Tab-separated table of C-alpha atoms (C1' of nucleotides) in Angstrom:
chain	number	residue	atom	x	y	z
A	191	MET	CA	30.723	3.826	25.062
A	192	SER	CA	32.602	1.940	22.359
A	193	SER	CA	31.702	2.256	18.689
A	194	LYS	CA	30.685	-1.362	18.714
A	195	GLU	CA	28.267	-0.770	21.545
A	196	LYS	CA	26.957	2.442	20.028
A	197	THR	CA	26.317	0.617	16.782
A	198	ILE	CA	24.275	-2.093	18.447
A	199	LEU	CA	22.136	0.416	20.308
A	200	ALA	CA	21.543	2.348	17.106
A	201	ALA	CA	20.738	-0.883	15.293
A	202	ILE	CA	18.131	-1.754	17.910
A	203	GLU	CA	16.514	1.613	17.320
A	204	ILE	CA	16.504	1.381	13.524
A	205	PHE	CA	15.619	-2.305	13.273
A	206	SER	CA	12.698	-1.734	15.596
A	207	GLN	CA	11.419	1.096	13.437
A	208	LYS	CA	12.037	-0.357	9.996
A	209	GLY	CA	12.357	-4.089	10.411
A	210	LYS	CA	15.327	-6.168	9.318
A	211	HIS	CA	15.069	-5.535	5.599
A	212	GLY	CA	13.734	-2.032	5.891
A	213	ALA	CA	16.700	-0.880	7.956
A	214	ARG	CA	19.621	0.701	6.086
A	215	MET	CA	23.182	0.178	7.217
A	216	GLU	CA	23.958	3.799	6.407
A	217	GLU	CA	21.116	4.927	8.646
A	218	ILE	CA	22.269	2.744	11.500
A	219	ALA	CA	25.768	4.182	11.201
A	220	LYS	CA	24.397	7.716	11.181
A	221	GLU	CA	22.206	7.040	14.219
A	222	ALA	CA	25.232	5.615	16.022
A	223	GLY	CA	27.328	8.593	15.006
A	224	VAL	CA	30.013	6.439	13.411
A	225	ASN	CA	31.240	5.828	9.894
A	226	LYS	CA	29.471	3.110	7.955
A	227	SER	CA	32.720	1.209	7.592
A	228	MET	CA	32.876	0.937	11.348
A	229	VAL	CA	29.662	-1.016	11.355
A	230	TYR	CA	31.191	-3.528	9.000
A	231	TYR	CA	34.491	-3.461	10.806
A	232	TYR	CA	32.863	-4.656	14.011
A	233	HIS	CA	29.890	-6.633	12.759
A	234	SER	CA	30.990	-7.780	9.292
A	235	SER	CA	27.527	-7.841	7.741
A	236	LYS	CA	23.935	-6.789	8.175
A	237	GLU	CA	22.938	-10.370	8.857
A	238	ASN	CA	25.493	-10.566	11.602
A	239	LEU	CA	24.575	-7.250	13.121
A	240	TYR	CA	20.973	-8.342	13.209
A	241	ARG	CA	21.897	-11.521	15.093
A	242	GLU	CA	23.978	-9.512	17.532
A	243	VAL	CA	20.964	-7.345	18.158
A	244	LEU	CA	18.707	-10.327	18.760
A	245	LYS	CA	21.274	-11.836	21.061
A	246	LYS	CA	21.553	-8.652	23.089
A	247	ILE	CA	17.797	-8.228	23.374
A	248	PHE	CA	17.033	-11.782	24.386
A	249	TYR	CA	19.913	-11.772	26.799
A	250	LYS	CA	18.655	-8.678	28.561
A	251	ILE	CA	15.114	-9.962	28.727
A	252	PHE	CA	16.195	-13.338	30.048
A	253	LEU	CA	18.523	-11.751	32.535
A	254	TYR	CA	15.818	-9.550	33.928
A	255	SER	CA	13.017	-12.080	33.985
A	256	PHE	CA	15.023	-14.949	35.434
A	257	SER	CA	16.559	-12.808	38.123
A	258	GLU	CA	13.079	-11.673	39.106
A	259	LEU	CA	11.973	-15.285	39.142
A	260	GLU	CA	14.917	-16.100	41.367
A	261	ARG	CA	14.059	-13.233	43.663
A	262	ILE	CA	10.448	-14.178	44.221
A	263	GLN	CA	11.402	-17.778	44.798
A	264	SER	CA	13.481	-16.689	47.734
A	265	GLU	CA	10.739	-14.604	49.262
A	266	GLU	CA	7.911	-15.591	51.494
A	267	MET	CA	4.827	-15.685	49.260
A	268	ILE	CA	1.922	-17.897	48.448
A	269	TYR	CA	1.791	-19.422	44.996
A	270	THR	CA	-0.802	-17.118	43.507
A	271	GLU	CA	1.173	-14.118	44.633
A	272	ARG	CA	4.228	-15.473	42.870
A	273	ILE	CA	2.271	-16.009	39.687
A	274	GLU	CA	0.920	-12.498	39.889
A	275	VAL	CA	4.391	-11.043	40.200
A	276	ILE	CA	5.513	-13.028	37.182
A	277	ILE	CA	2.686	-11.729	35.032
A	278	ARG	CA	3.492	-8.189	36.075
A	279	VAL	CA	7.183	-8.696	35.389
A	280	PHE	CA	6.545	-9.788	31.812
A	281	SER	CA	4.071	-6.980	31.229
A	282	LYS	CA	6.617	-4.543	32.547
A	283	ILE	CA	9.400	-5.832	30.315
A	284	TYR	CA	7.307	-5.487	27.198
A	285	SER	CA	5.852	-2.117	28.056
A	286	GLU	CA	9.123	-0.551	29.119
A	287	ASN	CA	10.958	-1.800	26.059
A	288	PRO	CA	8.592	-1.355	23.147
A	289	ASN	CA	11.385	-1.511	20.605
A	290	TYR	CA	12.656	-4.801	22.002
A	291	THR	CA	9.105	-6.053	21.740
A	292	ARG	CA	8.750	-4.972	18.126
A	293	ILE	CA	12.018	-6.576	17.106
A	294	ILE	CA	11.172	-9.818	18.845
A	295	ILE	CA	7.747	-10.018	17.293
A	296	ASN	CA	9.231	-9.395	13.872
A	297	ALA	CA	11.944	-11.951	14.367
A	298	LEU	CA	9.486	-14.553	15.600
A	299	ALA	CA	7.271	-14.011	12.586
A	300	ASN	CA	10.004	-13.748	9.949
A	301	GLU	CA	13.163	-15.422	11.145
A	302	PRO	CA	12.027	-18.122	13.556
A	303	GLU	CA	15.109	-20.200	12.795
A	304	ASP	CA	17.408	-17.349	13.759
A	305	VAL	CA	15.513	-16.978	16.991
A	306	LYS	CA	15.775	-20.666	17.753
A	307	TYR	CA	19.495	-20.631	17.104
A	308	ILE	CA	20.050	-17.618	19.303
A	309	ILE	CA	18.032	-18.907	22.215
A	310	ARG	CA	19.838	-22.225	22.041
A	311	PHE	CA	23.121	-20.335	21.999
A	312	LEU	CA	22.184	-18.173	24.975
A	313	LYS	CA	20.953	-21.148	26.944
A	314	ALA	CA	24.217	-22.973	26.358
A	315	GLU	CA	26.276	-19.958	27.409
A	316	ASN	CA	24.283	-18.792	30.409
A	317	ASP	CA	23.391	-20.989	33.308
A	318	PHE	CA	20.780	-18.648	34.657
A	319	ILE	CA	18.475	-19.219	31.691
A	320	ARG	CA	16.297	-22.015	32.983
A	321	PRO	CA	12.722	-22.096	31.733
A	322	GLU	CA	12.113	-25.189	33.857
A	323	LYS	CA	12.075	-22.885	36.832
A	324	LEU	CA	8.885	-21.226	35.737
A	325	LEU	CA	7.441	-24.546	34.722
A	326	ASP	CA	8.301	-26.046	38.105
A	327	LEU	CA	6.687	-23.188	39.914
A	328	ILE	CA	3.438	-23.706	38.049
A	329	GLU	CA	3.567	-27.455	38.547
A	330	GLN	CA	4.226	-27.133	42.251
A	331	ALA	CA	1.394	-24.705	42.612
A	332	THR	CA	-0.849	-27.150	40.822
A	333	SER	CA	0.068	-30.152	42.897
A	334	SER	CA	-0.271	-28.149	46.090
A	335	LYS	CA	-3.877	-27.483	45.032
A	336	ALA	CA	-3.266	-23.759	44.872
A	337	LEU	CA	-4.064	-23.943	41.184
A	338	ARG	CA	-6.621	-26.041	39.338
A	339	LYS	CA	-5.515	-29.029	37.353
A	340	ILE	CA	-3.986	-27.200	34.451
A	341	ASP	CA	-1.303	-27.976	31.909
A	342	ALA	CA	1.811	-26.165	33.097
A	343	LYS	CA	3.330	-25.702	29.643
A	344	GLN	CA	0.182	-24.254	28.188
A	345	THR	CA	-0.210	-21.961	31.144
A	346	MET	CA	3.354	-20.778	30.820
A	347	ILE	CA	2.823	-19.881	27.159
A	348	SER	CA	-0.331	-18.040	28.039
A	349	ILE	CA	1.336	-16.055	30.773
A	350	ILE	CA	4.288	-15.015	28.659
A	351	GLY	CA	2.246	-14.359	25.565
A	352	VAL	CA	-0.727	-12.613	27.003
A	353	SER	CA	1.350	-9.710	28.244
A	354	MET	CA	2.603	-9.079	24.735
A	355	ILE	CA	-0.826	-8.662	23.243
A	356	TYR	CA	-1.505	-5.058	23.823
A	357	PHE	CA	1.507	-3.989	21.810
A	358	ILE	CA	0.713	-6.241	18.934
A	359	GLY	CA	-2.860	-5.181	18.633
A	360	LYS	CA	-2.493	-1.553	19.597
A	361	PRO	CA	-3.499	0.016	16.254
A	362	ILE	CA	-6.368	-2.392	15.815
A	363	MET	CA	-7.628	-1.658	19.273
A	364	GLU	CA	-7.266	2.066	18.822
A	365	ILE	CA	-9.677	2.011	15.936
A	366	MET	CA	-11.893	-0.870	16.898
A	367	LEU	CA	-12.433	0.377	20.397
A	368	GLY	CA	-12.027	4.055	19.702
A	369	LEU	CA	-9.265	4.294	22.248
A	370	ASP	CA	-7.868	7.649	23.025
A	371	LEU	CA	-4.141	7.374	23.453
A	372	GLU	CA	-3.744	10.480	25.501
A	373	ASP	CA	-4.253	8.320	28.529
A	374	GLU	CA	-2.143	5.428	27.303
A	375	ASP	CA	-0.395	5.054	30.633
A	376	VAL	CA	-3.688	4.669	32.412
A	377	PHE	CA	-4.862	2.180	29.846
A	378	LEU	CA	-1.677	0.150	30.145
A	379	LYS	CA	-2.031	0.016	33.889
A	380	GLU	CA	-5.622	-1.157	33.575
A	381	ARG	CA	-4.475	-3.654	30.962
A	382	GLN	CA	-1.984	-5.154	33.354
A	383	ASP	CA	-4.471	-5.368	36.187
A	384	SER	CA	-7.014	-6.921	33.870
A	385	LEU	CA	-4.520	-9.568	32.730
A	386	VAL	CA	-3.555	-10.448	36.253
A	387	ASP	CA	-7.213	-10.687	37.131
A	388	LEU	CA	-8.061	-12.829	34.127
A	389	VAL	CA	-5.181	-15.253	34.436
A	390	LEU	CA	-5.326	-15.659	38.194
A	391	ASN	CA	-9.049	-16.260	38.166
A	392	GLY	CA	-8.528	-18.603	35.247
A	393	ILE	CA	-6.103	-20.862	37.024
A	394	VAL	CA	-6.722	-20.580	40.725
A	395	ASN	CA	-8.259	-23.506	42.519
A	396	ARG	CA	-11.595	-22.917	44.238
A	397	PRO	CA	-12.577	-25.550	46.741
A	398	GLU	CA	-16.318	-26.215	46.570
B	1009	MET	CA	-8.684	-15.927	-12.104
B	1010	SER	CA	-7.593	-12.500	-13.309
B	1011	SER	CA	-3.973	-11.449	-13.331
B	1012	LYS	CA	-4.792	-8.832	-10.773
B	1013	GLU	CA	-6.211	-11.449	-8.429
B	1014	LYS	CA	-3.335	-13.851	-9.056
B	1015	THR	CA	-0.889	-11.088	-8.243
B	1016	ILE	CA	-2.516	-10.344	-4.919
B	1017	LEU	CA	-2.525	-13.987	-3.907
B	1018	ALA	CA	1.123	-14.318	-4.871
B	1019	ALA	CA	1.906	-11.143	-2.975
B	1020	ILE	CA	0.278	-12.545	0.143
B	1021	GLU	CA	2.491	-15.584	-0.138
B	1022	ILE	CA	5.725	-13.669	-0.679
B	1023	PHE	CA	5.039	-10.855	1.775
B	1024	SER	CA	4.247	-13.419	4.431
B	1025	GLN	CA	7.551	-15.181	3.841
B	1026	LYS	CA	9.828	-12.174	3.413
B	1027	GLY	CA	8.061	-9.210	4.921
B	1028	LYS	CA	7.273	-5.967	3.153
B	1029	HIS	CA	10.832	-4.875	2.467
B	1030	GLY	CA	12.226	-8.342	2.010
B	1031	ALA	CA	9.771	-9.199	-0.749
B	1032	ARG	CA	10.878	-8.621	-4.348
B	1033	MET	CA	8.425	-7.461	-6.976
B	1034	GLU	CA	10.080	-9.782	-9.483
B	1035	GLU	CA	9.519	-12.719	-7.169
B	1036	ILE	CA	5.884	-11.836	-6.644
B	1037	ALA	CA	5.363	-11.647	-10.401
B	1038	LYS	CA	7.058	-14.994	-10.874
B	1039	GLU	CA	4.968	-16.605	-8.143
B	1040	ALA	CA	1.833	-15.204	-9.768
B	1041	GLY	CA	2.944	-16.447	-13.163
B	1042	VAL	CA	2.688	-13.003	-14.714
B	1043	ASN	CA	5.164	-10.503	-16.009
B	1044	LYS	CA	6.538	-7.951	-13.596
B	1045	SER	CA	5.069	-5.151	-15.679
B	1046	MET	CA	1.628	-6.549	-14.976
B	1047	VAL	CA	2.126	-6.076	-11.291
B	1048	TYR	CA	2.848	-2.416	-11.856
B	1049	TYR	CA	0.109	-2.147	-14.440
B	1050	TYR	CA	-2.489	-3.195	-11.894
B	1051	HIS	CA	-1.039	-2.044	-8.621
B	1052	SER	CA	1.216	0.861	-9.632
B	1053	SER	CA	3.773	0.379	-6.865
B	1054	LYS	CA	5.002	-1.943	-4.185
B	1055	GLU	CA	3.571	0.327	-1.550
B	1056	ASN	CA	0.194	0.134	-3.189
B	1057	LEU	CA	0.304	-3.601	-3.681
B	1058	TYR	CA	1.151	-4.007	-0.035
B	1059	ARG	CA	-1.872	-1.970	0.977
B	1060	GLU	CA	-4.091	-3.992	-1.331
B	1061	VAL	CA	-2.812	-7.105	0.374
B	1062	LEU	CA	-3.521	-5.748	3.829
B	1063	LYS	CA	-6.962	-4.681	2.714
B	1064	LYS	CA	-7.738	-8.117	1.360
B	1065	ILE	CA	-6.496	-9.915	4.445
B	1066	PHE	CA	-8.291	-7.756	6.957
B	1067	TYR	CA	-11.431	-7.879	4.875
B	1068	LYS	CA	-11.454	-11.666	4.824
B	1069	ILE	CA	-10.753	-11.944	8.521
B	1070	PHE	CA	-13.431	-9.426	9.396
B	1071	LEU	CA	-15.898	-11.064	7.063
B	1072	TYR	CA	-15.374	-14.450	8.616
B	1073	SER	CA	-15.286	-13.409	12.225
B	1074	PHE	CA	-18.249	-11.042	12.087
B	1075	SER	CA	-20.405	-13.497	10.199
B	1076	GLU	CA	-19.620	-16.091	12.851
B	1077	LEU	CA	-20.489	-13.566	15.504
B	1078	GLU	CA	-23.757	-12.894	13.704
B	1079	ARG	CA	-24.451	-16.607	13.492
B	1080	ILE	CA	-23.999	-17.365	17.165
B	1081	GLN	CA	-26.071	-14.356	18.120
B	1082	SER	CA	-29.000	-15.900	16.262
B	1083	GLU	CA	-28.616	-19.268	17.935
B	1084	GLU	CA	-29.915	-20.496	21.232
B	1085	MET	CA	-26.931	-20.469	23.564
B	1086	ILE	CA	-25.962	-19.318	26.996
B	1087	TYR	CA	-23.434	-16.512	27.252
B	1088	THR	CA	-20.434	-18.599	28.183
B	1089	GLU	CA	-21.052	-20.873	25.225
B	1090	ARG	CA	-21.062	-17.881	22.929
B	1091	ILE	CA	-17.798	-16.655	24.369
B	1092	GLU	CA	-16.279	-20.081	23.938
B	1093	VAL	CA	-17.274	-20.175	20.282
B	1094	ILE	CA	-15.733	-16.772	19.727
B	1095	ILE	CA	-12.428	-17.811	21.226
B	1096	ARG	CA	-12.384	-20.901	19.047
B	1097	VAL	CA	-13.277	-18.875	15.955
B	1098	PHE	CA	-10.327	-16.550	16.442
B	1099	SER	CA	-7.970	-19.430	17.170
B	1100	LYS	CA	-9.164	-21.104	14.015
B	1101	ILE	CA	-8.669	-18.041	11.839
B	1102	TYR	CA	-5.096	-17.607	12.984
B	1103	SER	CA	-4.181	-21.259	12.810
B	1104	GLU	CA	-5.720	-21.881	9.402
B	1105	ASN	CA	-4.157	-18.799	7.861
B	1106	PRO	CA	-0.644	-18.631	9.169
B	1107	ASN	CA	0.499	-16.368	6.345
B	1108	TYR	CA	-2.277	-13.884	7.065
B	1109	THR	CA	-1.204	-13.978	10.667
B	1110	ARG	CA	2.428	-13.313	9.828
B	1111	ILE	CA	1.591	-10.387	7.566
B	1112	ILE	CA	-0.696	-8.844	10.136
B	1113	ILE	CA	1.850	-9.177	12.897
B	1114	ASN	CA	4.459	-7.555	10.707
B	1115	ALA	CA	2.168	-4.765	9.668
B	1116	LEU	CA	1.136	-4.080	13.238
B	1117	ALA	CA	4.730	-3.890	14.365
B	1118	ASN	CA	6.136	-1.952	11.408
B	1119	GLU	CA	3.373	-0.026	9.673
B	1120	PRO	CA	0.776	0.631	12.366
B	1121	GLU	CA	-0.378	3.780	10.561
B	1122	ASP	CA	-1.104	1.813	7.396
B	1123	VAL	CA	-3.104	-0.657	9.433
B	1124	LYS	CA	-5.106	2.092	11.059
B	1125	TYR	CA	-5.869	3.670	7.731
B	1126	ILE	CA	-6.976	0.395	6.203
B	1127	ILE	CA	-9.216	-0.617	9.069
B	1128	ARG	CA	-10.816	2.801	9.050
B	1129	PHE	CA	-11.342	2.440	5.313
B	1130	LEU	CA	-12.849	-1.032	5.612
B	1131	LYS	CA	-15.116	0.036	8.428
B	1132	ALA	CA	-16.393	2.928	6.360
B	1133	GLU	CA	-17.030	0.721	3.335
B	1134	ASN	CA	-18.519	-2.324	5.028
B	1135	ASP	CA	-21.468	-2.181	7.336
B	1136	PHE	CA	-20.908	-5.628	8.737
B	1137	ILE	CA	-17.698	-4.609	10.482
B	1138	ARG	CA	-19.013	-3.692	13.898
B	1139	PRO	CA	-16.690	-4.329	16.825
B	1140	GLU	CA	-19.386	-2.998	19.145
B	1141	LYS	CA	-21.165	-6.290	18.602
B	1142	LEU	CA	-18.515	-8.247	20.425
B	1143	LEU	CA	-18.257	-5.578	23.046
B	1144	ASP	CA	-22.023	-5.617	23.557
B	1145	LEU	CA	-22.055	-9.365	23.930
B	1146	ILE	CA	-19.482	-9.211	26.676
B	1147	GLU	CA	-21.256	-6.346	28.389
B	1148	GLN	CA	-24.602	-8.099	28.278
B	1149	ALA	CA	-23.063	-11.250	29.662
B	1150	THR	CA	-21.597	-9.223	32.468
B	1151	SER	CA	-24.773	-7.411	33.409
B	1152	SER	CA	-26.732	-10.658	33.290
B	1153	LYS	CA	-24.302	-11.966	35.929
B	1154	ALA	CA	-23.078	-14.714	33.635
B	1155	LEU	CA	-19.662	-13.100	33.830
B	1156	ARG	CA	-17.908	-11.436	36.729
B	1157	LYS	CA	-17.589	-7.686	36.837
B	1158	ILE	CA	-14.971	-7.306	34.165
B	1159	ASP	CA	-13.948	-4.567	31.791
B	1160	ALA	CA	-15.452	-5.489	28.415
B	1161	LYS	CA	-12.800	-3.754	26.301
B	1162	GLN	CA	-9.951	-5.354	28.153
B	1163	THR	CA	-11.601	-8.726	27.916
B	1164	MET	CA	-12.124	-8.297	24.193
B	1165	ILE	CA	-8.454	-7.518	23.649
B	1166	SER	CA	-7.488	-10.535	25.692
B	1167	ILE	CA	-9.777	-12.841	23.747
B	1168	ILE	CA	-8.593	-11.672	20.338
B	1169	GLY	CA	-4.970	-11.506	21.332
B	1170	VAL	CA	-4.640	-14.666	23.293
B	1171	SER	CA	-5.433	-16.799	20.262
B	1172	MET	CA	-2.586	-15.222	18.357
B	1173	ILE	CA	0.013	-16.123	20.883
B	1174	TYR	CA	0.924	-19.578	19.859
B	1175	PHE	CA	2.068	-18.435	16.429
B	1176	ILE	CA	4.085	-15.620	17.793
B	1177	GLY	CA	5.861	-17.613	20.414
B	1178	LYS	CA	6.225	-20.871	18.542
B	1179	PRO	CA	10.030	-20.873	18.206
B	1180	ILE	CA	10.516	-19.718	21.760
B	1181	MET	CA	8.259	-22.435	23.039
B	1182	GLU	CA	9.884	-25.084	20.912
B	1183	ILE	CA	13.194	-24.433	22.564
B	1184	MET	CA	12.120	-23.300	25.978
B	1185	LEU	CA	9.784	-26.194	26.476
B	1186	GLY	CA	11.545	-28.704	24.272
B	1187	LEU	CA	8.420	-29.184	22.220
B	1188	ASP	CA	8.441	-31.779	19.538
B	1189	LEU	CA	6.669	-30.439	16.503
B	1190	GLU	CA	5.811	-33.795	15.004
B	1191	ASP	CA	2.580	-33.595	16.912
B	1192	GLU	CA	1.937	-29.948	16.206
B	1193	ASP	CA	-1.706	-30.546	15.408
B	1194	VAL	CA	-2.242	-32.198	18.735
B	1195	PHE	CA	-0.443	-29.409	20.479
B	1196	LEU	CA	-2.514	-26.774	18.709
B	1197	LYS	CA	-5.716	-28.493	19.693
B	1198	GLU	CA	-4.579	-28.649	23.302
B	1199	ARG	CA	-3.562	-25.034	23.033
B	1200	GLN	CA	-7.025	-24.006	21.964
B	1201	ASP	CA	-8.713	-26.022	24.684
B	1202	SER	CA	-6.356	-24.610	27.249
B	1203	LEU	CA	-7.092	-21.054	26.142
B	1204	VAL	CA	-10.825	-21.599	26.269
B	1205	ASP	CA	-10.423	-23.119	29.704
B	1206	LEU	CA	-8.257	-20.287	30.962
B	1207	VAL	CA	-10.366	-17.445	29.650
B	1208	LEU	CA	-13.729	-18.914	30.569
B	1209	ASN	CA	-12.612	-19.722	34.078
B	1210	GLY	CA	-11.071	-16.291	34.219
B	1211	ILE	CA	-14.248	-14.399	33.477
B	1212	VAL	CA	-17.164	-16.579	34.493
B	1213	ASN	CA	-19.212	-15.552	37.491
B	1214	ARG	CA	-19.331	-17.984	40.408
B	1215	PRO	CA	-22.093	-17.353	42.893
B	1216	GLU	CA	-20.876	-18.023	46.420
C	296	DA	C1'	61.573	8.680	16.952
C	297	DT	C1'	59.843	4.579	15.575
C	298	DT	C1'	56.974	0.798	15.666
C	299	DA	C1'	52.742	-1.317	16.121
C	300	DC	C1'	48.025	-1.751	16.676
C	301	DG	C1'	43.412	-0.680	17.031
C	302	DT	C1'	40.348	2.707	15.088
C	303	DT	C1'	38.437	5.784	11.620
C	304	DT	C1'	37.535	7.814	7.154
C	305	DG	C1'	35.628	8.716	2.609
C	306	DA	C1'	35.745	7.252	-1.866
C	307	DC	C1'	34.360	3.461	-4.594
C	308	DC	C1'	32.243	-0.933	-6.646
C	309	DA	C1'	29.059	-4.290	-8.132
C	310	DA	C1'	24.760	-6.068	-7.658
C	311	DA	C1'	20.141	-5.680	-6.700
C	312	DT	C1'	15.876	-3.659	-7.382
C	313	DC	C1'	12.048	-0.429	-8.144
C	314	DG	C1'	9.844	1.329	-11.701
C	315	DT	C1'	9.313	2.852	-16.920
C	316	DC	C1'	8.773	2.516	-21.786
C	317	DT	C1'	7.735	0.905	-26.179
C	318	DA	C1'	6.096	-2.411	-28.988
C	319	DA	C1'	3.273	-6.264	-29.720
C	320	DC	C1'	-0.492	-9.367	-28.998
C	321	DT	C1'	-5.576	-10.621	-28.316
C	322	DA	C1'	-10.291	-10.113	-28.546
C	323	DT	C1'	-14.325	-7.737	-29.377
C	324	DA	C1'	-17.180	-4.532	-31.692
C	325	DA	C1'	-18.161	-1.611	-35.717
D	1456	DT	C1'	-11.226	-5.469	-42.315
D	1457	DT	C1'	-10.293	-1.909	-39.113
D	1458	DA	C1'	-10.327	0.316	-34.809
D	1459	DT	C1'	-10.099	0.278	-30.024
D	1460	DA	C1'	-9.187	-1.113	-25.439
D	1461	DG	C1'	-7.236	-4.132	-22.485
D	1462	DT	C1'	-3.254	-7.001	-21.655
D	1463	DT	C1'	1.527	-8.842	-21.974
D	1464	DA	C1'	6.576	-9.087	-22.813
D	1465	DG	C1'	11.153	-7.905	-22.112
D	1466	DA	C1'	14.669	-4.665	-22.347
D	1467	DC	C1'	16.321	-0.594	-20.024
D	1468	DG	C1'	17.260	3.367	-16.703
D	1469	DA	C1'	18.157	5.378	-12.406
D	1470	DT	C1'	18.943	4.765	-7.898
D	1471	DT	C1'	19.719	2.474	-3.810
D	1472	DT	C1'	22.344	-0.302	-1.016
D	1473	DG	C1'	25.309	-3.886	1.018
D	1474	DG	C1'	29.862	-4.296	1.208
D	1475	DT	C1'	35.194	-3.274	0.199
D	1476	DC	C1'	39.667	-0.932	0.324
D	1477	DA	C1'	43.658	1.639	0.959
D	1478	DA	C1'	45.177	5.247	3.413
D	1479	DA	C1'	45.321	8.031	7.594
D	1480	DC	C1'	44.923	8.881	12.438
D	1481	DG	C1'	45.893	8.378	17.458
D	1482	DT	C1'	48.219	6.543	21.115
D	1483	DA	C1'	50.899	3.871	23.896
D	1484	DA	C1'	54.909	1.022	24.363
D	1485	DT	C1'	59.936	0.268	22.878
DNA sequence: ATTACGTTTGACCAAATCGTCTAACTATAA
DNA sequence: TTATAGTTAGACGATTTGGTCAAACGTAAT
């Protein structure tokens, strides 16, 4: 792996632990196993490195989620099944990449303009990034009476966002609910099932 | 207002804009209209000031949400109405205090241990902080058949978390969905209604 | 061997920034 | 008036930290 690549991976690790300002360039270099000058040689500044990191993370998440979306569109499924898969895909992305999740949450809260710029950039560069696809799916499902009359945009936000919740509120939940994290995997699985259950029941159409 | 109080309010403002590490003690002092020495005089260190801020924020949020919970428990309402009020209360807290929301999100992502410590502390000091109350409400509603057979803990997390989503995903949504923020208030209102609709439909019991 | 080019190193700088210290100011009580 | 306690100001110190630089290293082509 190139020094450039190693640096970005290390940066993801450190930024996710310490946040943008909390992270130290020296520490990132050490984690990457390269000289600090190398970091600057390839990424010119902390600001820049941070943007590279965001770009990489969003790219990977988009790549994965849109290819899954593509896949289920080509398969034989009823609408609610498709929606279920989508919810599980997002849950999976967040839970399997907790440090991506942390960085994204931080960026959204602190550098929303950076995030906007990067997403715009990625959308312009990569044809496969097409949020309309998810929107269309929801709208089709609605007009086919598989789903109730719901606002597709709002539903899309809810689906994407709801899967992120557990990670955000983990410490609160641990104390509030007296959760015992020894069985975190079990809890996460239940969490996912519960979300699927909640959302599907919330949007599905029930003929009288 | 005392200098100590002014400092905390200023700190909330600056921490919410810049994050814990991004915030400068000098800037906080300036915002508070006091000398930097005063900040140290009252709060001894940045670390300490940050914890004071978290304490204050969580206290206020708990105070508001639990008193609302208390209020609706004393009123004549059916279970689903109570749940609806709760969802709207949480949405309101987050949307009316965006800087609290940002700080909390940051703290949860970056200093989860601090958050745990503070919530434990607040719970020990303040009798009114009783998460069981919300849990009980959901459980009662379930056993009275007003709600489907759902896991109360999971539902509680979903209710609290789902209201936070809009703030977290705002930039993503703006670009993904091409939202036009001139009518943000309208959008937020629709967002809240949509959430209430989704969650209530998701958990309510429907006799065959 | 020499050139050339990308890569790597460690020392170094300048600015930022947390935190301290001492002296002074204010108000209240004796 | 004097004493005391709480409060404020601003300069200063020590360290951290983002960022730079010139020199060296490796390697592959000429």
